[in-house]
Coordinates of C-alpha atoms in Angstrom, one line a residue:
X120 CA -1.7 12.0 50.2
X121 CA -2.9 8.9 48.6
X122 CA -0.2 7.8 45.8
X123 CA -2.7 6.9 42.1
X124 CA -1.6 4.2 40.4
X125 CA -1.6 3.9 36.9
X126 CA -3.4 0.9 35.6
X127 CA -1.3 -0.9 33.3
X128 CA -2.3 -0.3 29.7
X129 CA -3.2 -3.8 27.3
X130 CA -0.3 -4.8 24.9
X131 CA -2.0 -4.4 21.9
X132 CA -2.4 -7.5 19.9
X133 CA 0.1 -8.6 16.6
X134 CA -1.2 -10.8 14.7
X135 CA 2.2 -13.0 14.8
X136 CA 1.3 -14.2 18.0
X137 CA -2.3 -15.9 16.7
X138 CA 0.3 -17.7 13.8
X139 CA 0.5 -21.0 16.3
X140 CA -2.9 -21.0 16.9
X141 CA -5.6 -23.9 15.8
X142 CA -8.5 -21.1 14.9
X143 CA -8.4 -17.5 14.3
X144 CA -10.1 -14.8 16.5
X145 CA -13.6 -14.0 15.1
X146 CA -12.4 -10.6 14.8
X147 CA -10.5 -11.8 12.0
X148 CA -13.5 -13.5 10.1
X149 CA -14.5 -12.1 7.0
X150 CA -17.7 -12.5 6.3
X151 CA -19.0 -14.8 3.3
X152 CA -19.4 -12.8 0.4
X153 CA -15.6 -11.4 0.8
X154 CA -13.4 -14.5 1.8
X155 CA -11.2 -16.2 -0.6
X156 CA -12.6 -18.1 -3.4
X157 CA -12.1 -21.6 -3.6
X158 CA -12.7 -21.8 -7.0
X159 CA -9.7 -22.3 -10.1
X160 CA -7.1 -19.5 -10.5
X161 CA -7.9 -16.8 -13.6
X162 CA -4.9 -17.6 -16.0
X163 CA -5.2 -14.0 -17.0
X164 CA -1.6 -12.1 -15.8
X165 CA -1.0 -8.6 -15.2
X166 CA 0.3 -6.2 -18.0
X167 CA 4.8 -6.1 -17.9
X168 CA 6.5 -3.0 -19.5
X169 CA 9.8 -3.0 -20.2
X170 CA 11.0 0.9 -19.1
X171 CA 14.5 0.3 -21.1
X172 CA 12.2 1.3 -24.3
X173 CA 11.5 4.9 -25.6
X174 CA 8.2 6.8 -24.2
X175 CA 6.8 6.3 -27.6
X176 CA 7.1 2.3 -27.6
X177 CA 6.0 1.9 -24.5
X178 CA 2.8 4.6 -24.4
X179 CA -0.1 2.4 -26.0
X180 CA 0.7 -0.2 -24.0
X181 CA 1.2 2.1 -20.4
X182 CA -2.2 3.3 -21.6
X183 CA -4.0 -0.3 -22.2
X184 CA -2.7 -1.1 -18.8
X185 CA -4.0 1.9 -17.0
X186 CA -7.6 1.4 -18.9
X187 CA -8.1 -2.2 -18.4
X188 CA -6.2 -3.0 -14.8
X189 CA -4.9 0.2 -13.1
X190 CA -1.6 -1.9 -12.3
X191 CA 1.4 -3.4 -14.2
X192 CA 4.7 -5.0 -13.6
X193 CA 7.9 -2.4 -14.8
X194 CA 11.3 -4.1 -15.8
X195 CA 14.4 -2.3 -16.5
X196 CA 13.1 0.6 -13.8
X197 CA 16.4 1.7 -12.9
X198 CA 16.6 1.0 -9.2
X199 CA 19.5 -1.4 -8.4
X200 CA 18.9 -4.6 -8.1
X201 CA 20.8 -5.1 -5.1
X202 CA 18.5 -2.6 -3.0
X203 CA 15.1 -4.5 -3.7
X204 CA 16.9 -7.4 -2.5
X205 CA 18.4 -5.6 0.7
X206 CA 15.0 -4.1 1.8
X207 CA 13.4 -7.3 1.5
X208 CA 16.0 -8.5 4.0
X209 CA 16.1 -6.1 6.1
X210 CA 12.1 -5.7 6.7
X211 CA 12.2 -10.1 7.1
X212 CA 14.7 -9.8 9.8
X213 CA 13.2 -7.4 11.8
X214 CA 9.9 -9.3 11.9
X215 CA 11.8 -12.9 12.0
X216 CA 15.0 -12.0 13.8
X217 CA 13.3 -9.8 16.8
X218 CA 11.5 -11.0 19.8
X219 CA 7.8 -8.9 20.0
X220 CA 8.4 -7.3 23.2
X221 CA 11.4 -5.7 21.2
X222 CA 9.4 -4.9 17.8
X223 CA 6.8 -3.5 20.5
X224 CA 9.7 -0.6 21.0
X225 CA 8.4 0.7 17.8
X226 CA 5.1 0.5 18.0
X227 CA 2.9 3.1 16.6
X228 CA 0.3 5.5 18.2
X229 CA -2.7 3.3 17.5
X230 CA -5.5 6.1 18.1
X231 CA -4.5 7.5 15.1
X232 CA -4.5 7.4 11.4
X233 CA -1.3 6.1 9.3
X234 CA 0.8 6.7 12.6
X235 CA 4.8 5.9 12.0
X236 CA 5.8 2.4 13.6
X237 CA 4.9 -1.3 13.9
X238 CA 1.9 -1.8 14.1
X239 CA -1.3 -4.8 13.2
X240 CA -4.4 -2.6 13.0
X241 CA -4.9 0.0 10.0
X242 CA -8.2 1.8 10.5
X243 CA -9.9 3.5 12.8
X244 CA -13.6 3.2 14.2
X245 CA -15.2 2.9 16.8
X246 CA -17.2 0.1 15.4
X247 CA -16.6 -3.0 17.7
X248 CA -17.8 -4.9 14.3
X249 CA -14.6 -4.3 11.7
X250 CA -12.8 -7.4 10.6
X251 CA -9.1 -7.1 11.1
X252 CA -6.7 -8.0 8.1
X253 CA -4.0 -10.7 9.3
X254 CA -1.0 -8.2 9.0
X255 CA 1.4 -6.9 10.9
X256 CA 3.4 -3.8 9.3
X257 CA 6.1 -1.3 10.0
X258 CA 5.0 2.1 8.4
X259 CA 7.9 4.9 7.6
X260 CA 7.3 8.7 6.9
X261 CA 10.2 9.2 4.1
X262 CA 9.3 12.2 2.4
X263 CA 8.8 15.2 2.5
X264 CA 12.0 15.3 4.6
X265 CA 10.7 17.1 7.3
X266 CA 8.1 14.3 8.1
X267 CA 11.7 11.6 8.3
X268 CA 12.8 11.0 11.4
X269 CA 14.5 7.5 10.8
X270 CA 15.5 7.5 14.7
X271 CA 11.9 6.0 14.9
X272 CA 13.1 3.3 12.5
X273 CA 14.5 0.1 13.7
X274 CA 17.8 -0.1 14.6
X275 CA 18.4 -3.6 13.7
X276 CA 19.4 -5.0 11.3
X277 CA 22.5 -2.5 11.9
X278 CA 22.0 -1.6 7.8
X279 CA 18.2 -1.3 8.2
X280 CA 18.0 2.8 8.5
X281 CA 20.4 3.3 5.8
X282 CA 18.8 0.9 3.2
X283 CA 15.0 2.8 3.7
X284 CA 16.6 6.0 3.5
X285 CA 18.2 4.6 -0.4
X286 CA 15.2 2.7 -1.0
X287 CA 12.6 6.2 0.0
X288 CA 15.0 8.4 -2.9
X289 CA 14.9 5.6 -5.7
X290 CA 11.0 5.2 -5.7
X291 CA 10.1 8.8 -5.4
X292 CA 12.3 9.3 -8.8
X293 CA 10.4 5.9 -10.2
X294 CA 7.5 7.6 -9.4
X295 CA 8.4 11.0 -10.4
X296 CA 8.9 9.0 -13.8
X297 CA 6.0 6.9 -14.1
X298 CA 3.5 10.1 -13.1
X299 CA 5.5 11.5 -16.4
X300 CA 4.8 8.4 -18.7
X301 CA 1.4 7.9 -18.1
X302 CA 0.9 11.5 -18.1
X303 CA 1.8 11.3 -21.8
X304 CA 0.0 8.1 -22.6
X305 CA -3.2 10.1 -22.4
X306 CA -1.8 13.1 -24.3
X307 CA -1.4 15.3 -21.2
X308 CA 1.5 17.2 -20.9
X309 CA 5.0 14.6 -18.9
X310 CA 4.1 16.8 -15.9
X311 CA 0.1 17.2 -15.7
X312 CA -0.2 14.3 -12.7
X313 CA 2.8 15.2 -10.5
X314 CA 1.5 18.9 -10.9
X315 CA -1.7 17.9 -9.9
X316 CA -1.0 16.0 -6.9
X317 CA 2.0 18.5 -5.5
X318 CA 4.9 17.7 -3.3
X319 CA 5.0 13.5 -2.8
X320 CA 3.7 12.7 0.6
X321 CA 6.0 9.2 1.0
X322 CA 5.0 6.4 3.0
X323 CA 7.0 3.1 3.1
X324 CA 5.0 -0.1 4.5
X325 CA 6.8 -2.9 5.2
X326 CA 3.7 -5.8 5.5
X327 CA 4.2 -9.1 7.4
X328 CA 1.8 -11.5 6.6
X329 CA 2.0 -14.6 9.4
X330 CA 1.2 -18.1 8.5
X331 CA -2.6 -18.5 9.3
X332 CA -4.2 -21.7 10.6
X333 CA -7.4 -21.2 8.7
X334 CA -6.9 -19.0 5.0
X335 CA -10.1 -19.6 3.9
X336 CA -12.0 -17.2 6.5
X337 CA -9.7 -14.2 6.7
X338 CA -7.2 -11.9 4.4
X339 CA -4.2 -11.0 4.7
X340 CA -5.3 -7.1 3.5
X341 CA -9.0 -6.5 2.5
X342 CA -10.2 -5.3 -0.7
X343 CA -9.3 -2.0 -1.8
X344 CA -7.7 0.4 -3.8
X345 CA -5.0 3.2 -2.5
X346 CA -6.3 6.3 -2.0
X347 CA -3.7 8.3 -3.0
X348 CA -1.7 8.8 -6.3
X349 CA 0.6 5.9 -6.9
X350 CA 1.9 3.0 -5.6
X351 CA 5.1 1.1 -6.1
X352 CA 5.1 -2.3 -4.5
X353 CA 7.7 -5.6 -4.1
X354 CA 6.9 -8.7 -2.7
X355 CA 8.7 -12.0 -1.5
X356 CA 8.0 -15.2 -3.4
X357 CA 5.8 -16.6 -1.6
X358 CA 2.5 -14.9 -3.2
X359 CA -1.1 -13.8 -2.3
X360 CA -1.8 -10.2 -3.8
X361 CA -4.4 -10.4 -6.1
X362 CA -5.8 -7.6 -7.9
X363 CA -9.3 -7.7 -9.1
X364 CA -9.9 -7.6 -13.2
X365 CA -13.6 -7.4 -14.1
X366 CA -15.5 -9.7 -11.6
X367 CA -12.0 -12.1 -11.1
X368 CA -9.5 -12.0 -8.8
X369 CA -5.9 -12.3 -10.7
X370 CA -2.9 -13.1 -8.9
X371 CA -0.2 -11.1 -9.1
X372 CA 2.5 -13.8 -9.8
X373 CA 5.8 -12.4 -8.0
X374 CA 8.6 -11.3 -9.9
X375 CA 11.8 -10.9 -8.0
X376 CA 13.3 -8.0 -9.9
X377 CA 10.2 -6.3 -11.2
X378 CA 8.1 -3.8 -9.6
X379 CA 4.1 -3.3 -9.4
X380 CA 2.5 -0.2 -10.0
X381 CA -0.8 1.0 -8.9
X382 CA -3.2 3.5 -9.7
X383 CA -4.7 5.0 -6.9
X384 CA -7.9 7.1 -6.2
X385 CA -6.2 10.4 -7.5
X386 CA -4.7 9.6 -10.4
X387 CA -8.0 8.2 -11.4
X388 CA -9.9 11.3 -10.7
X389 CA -7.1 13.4 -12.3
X390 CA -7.7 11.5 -15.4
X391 CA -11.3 12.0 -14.9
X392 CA -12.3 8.2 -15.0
X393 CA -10.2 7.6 -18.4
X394 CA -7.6 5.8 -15.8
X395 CA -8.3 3.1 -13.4
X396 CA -7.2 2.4 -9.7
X397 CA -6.4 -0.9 -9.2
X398 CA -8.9 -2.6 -6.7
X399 CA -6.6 -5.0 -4.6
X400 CA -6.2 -7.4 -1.7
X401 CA -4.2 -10.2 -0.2
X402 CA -4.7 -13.7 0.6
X403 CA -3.0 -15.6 3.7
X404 CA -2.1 -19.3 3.6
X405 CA -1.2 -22.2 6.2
X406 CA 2.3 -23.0 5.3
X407 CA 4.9 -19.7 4.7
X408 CA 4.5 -16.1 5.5
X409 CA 4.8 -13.8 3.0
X410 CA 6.7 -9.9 3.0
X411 CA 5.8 -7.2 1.2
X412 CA 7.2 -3.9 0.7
X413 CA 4.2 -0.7 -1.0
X414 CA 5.7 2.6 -1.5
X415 CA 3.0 4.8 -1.3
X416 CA 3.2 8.9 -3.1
X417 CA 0.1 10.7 -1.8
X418 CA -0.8 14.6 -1.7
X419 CA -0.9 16.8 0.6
X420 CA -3.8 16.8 3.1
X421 CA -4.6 20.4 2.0
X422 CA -4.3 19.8 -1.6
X423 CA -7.8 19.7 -3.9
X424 CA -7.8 17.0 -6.3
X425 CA -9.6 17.8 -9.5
X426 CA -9.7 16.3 -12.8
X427 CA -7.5 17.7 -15.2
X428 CA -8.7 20.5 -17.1
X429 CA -7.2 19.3 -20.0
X430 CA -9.1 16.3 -20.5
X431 CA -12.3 18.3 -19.7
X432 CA -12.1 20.4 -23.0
X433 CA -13.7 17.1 -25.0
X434 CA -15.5 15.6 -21.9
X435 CA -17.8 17.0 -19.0
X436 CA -16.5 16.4 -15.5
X437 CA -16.8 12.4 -13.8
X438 CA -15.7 13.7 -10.6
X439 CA -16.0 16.6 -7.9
X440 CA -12.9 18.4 -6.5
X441 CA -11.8 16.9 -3.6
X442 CA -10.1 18.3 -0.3
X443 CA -7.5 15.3 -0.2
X444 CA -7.2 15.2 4.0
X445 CA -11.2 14.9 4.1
X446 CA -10.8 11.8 1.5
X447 CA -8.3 10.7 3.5
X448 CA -10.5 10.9 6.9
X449 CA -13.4 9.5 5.6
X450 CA -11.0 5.9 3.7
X451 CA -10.0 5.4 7.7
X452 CA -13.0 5.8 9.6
X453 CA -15.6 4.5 7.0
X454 CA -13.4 1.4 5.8
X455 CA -12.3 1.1 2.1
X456 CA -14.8 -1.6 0.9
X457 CA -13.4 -1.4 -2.9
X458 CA -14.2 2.2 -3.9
X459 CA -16.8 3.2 -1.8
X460 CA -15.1 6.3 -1.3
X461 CA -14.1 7.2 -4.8
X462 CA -17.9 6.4 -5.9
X463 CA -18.7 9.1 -3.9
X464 CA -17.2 11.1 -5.6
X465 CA -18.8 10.8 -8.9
X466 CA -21.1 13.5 -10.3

């Protein structure tokens, strides 16, 4: 009997191997109307709260902050120091330290959705013509705890398991927090958002963002916003997320000890429109890469997303209920584009 053999499948592309190159792949082009601007930086900077201060001293500005950005900077959070500054270090030695036939190890399922692993491309279509974001990424399932299997994670650096699993516990009780503050800011009752959205559905993406030989064509993560309820995110000091206020991009300057928040598609339509997600992206750049860590709290799949009714006693619905998974489905296959898929939402 004849013996079959198996053609060999591609090793899919990272795009830390296109870093040395003179130009980038066309795939990676953006086209005009959403490259980088060359023109001057905004000097407008995002909102900073100070979490060390009492609900009530802090609520008018959590509110202004939601309205007018849908992101903010927190101080005085309450997660250690010393962890922000260990996941950083652990995420840029796996993607500097390691060879990419060993990151390849834990690579993710790349015909799916969010699949668990290291991986370069986020979305999925079968349309040959979607521009790739020059990223590479490790993406954890942290919570609920049946989702964790942290045998998938790395295992190097030797600390790298250990310092996720800390890192996962901390931002889910930030978050658990935050939900509570803004919740009151609008007069809602501390637990009307995390009621809302249910069980946190935790996602921890570690983004590597290689130096690229031409900035002005591509980014390093296209414009969006997060399609789920919040997002905590740290970055390295190098810079390039940019969050979009009004018709201008503002950078988010990076603060070593501080930590973004953004709104996401959920929390917005919980809030029926009175609350913002923050649209987003990242810019590359020729000379240093950049690290980022985004902690994402989502639904469940099966959840139904409504806005609050609460708020809907002095004002008629923005937004239809939503079953979260078919949100979900339809931000992968159809591509973000801003908030194409929020605005289809609105009644």
């Amino acid at each position: 009997m004849a013996v079959t053999e198996e053609t060999p499948q591609p090793q899919p592309i990272r795009v830390e191997t296109l870093a040395n190159s003179n130009l980038i792949p066309p795939q990676y082009i953006q086209p005009p109307h959403t490259r980088p601007s060359a023109a001057a930086p905004t000097t407008a900077t995002i909102p900073l709260i100070d979490l060390s201060l009492s609900s009530a001293a802090i609520s008018a500005d959590i509110s202004a902050a939601c309205r007018d950005w849908g992101a903010f900077h927190v101080v005085n959070h309450g997660v250690p120091i010393h962890l922000l500054d260990e996941i950083r270090t652990v995420g840029s030695s796996f993607f500097n330290d390691l060879d990419v036939s060993e990151k390849l190890k834990y690579g993710c399922d790349g015909s799916g959705a969010a699949s668990e692993g290291y991986g370069s491309r986020m979305l999925v279509s079968d349309n040959d013509d979607v521009v790739l974001d020059w990223r590479d990424y490790f993406d954890h399932h942290t919570f609920p705890l049946s989702r964790r299997n942290s045998h998938r994670w790395p295992h190097y650096p030797t600390n790298y398991r250990k310092v996720v699993e800390e890192y996962s516990e901390q931002m889910k009780t930030l978050a658990q927090k935050l939900l509570s503050l803004i919740s009151e800011s609008l007069g809602l009752h501390s637990s009307c958002i995390e009621n809302a959205v249910g069980e946190f559905y935790q996602n921890i993406t570690i983004s590597y963002y290689p130096t690229c030989p031409q900035p002005e064509l591509t980014l390093g993560l296209q414009s969006h916003s997060d399609f789920g309820a919040i997002t905590l995110l740290i970055q390295d000091d190098v810079g390039g997320l940019e969050v979009l206020k009004g018709d201008e991009w503002v950078t988010v300057q990076p603060l070593s000890h501080a930590i973004l928040v953004i709104l996401a598609d959920q929390t917005e339509v919980i809030t029926n429109g009175e609350y913002k997600s923050a649209i987003h992206r990242a810019v590359t750049n020729a000379n240093r890469a950049r690290l980022s860590v985004a902690t994402f709290h989502d639904p469940d799949k099966t959840r139904k997303i409504a806005p609050a009714p609460a708020l809907l006693e002095k004002s008629a619905p923005k937004y239809r209920e939503v079953l979260y998974g078919e949100f979900v489905k339809s931000w992968y296959t159809k591509g973000p584009e801003g908030k194409r898929n929020l605005d289809a939402l609105l009644l």
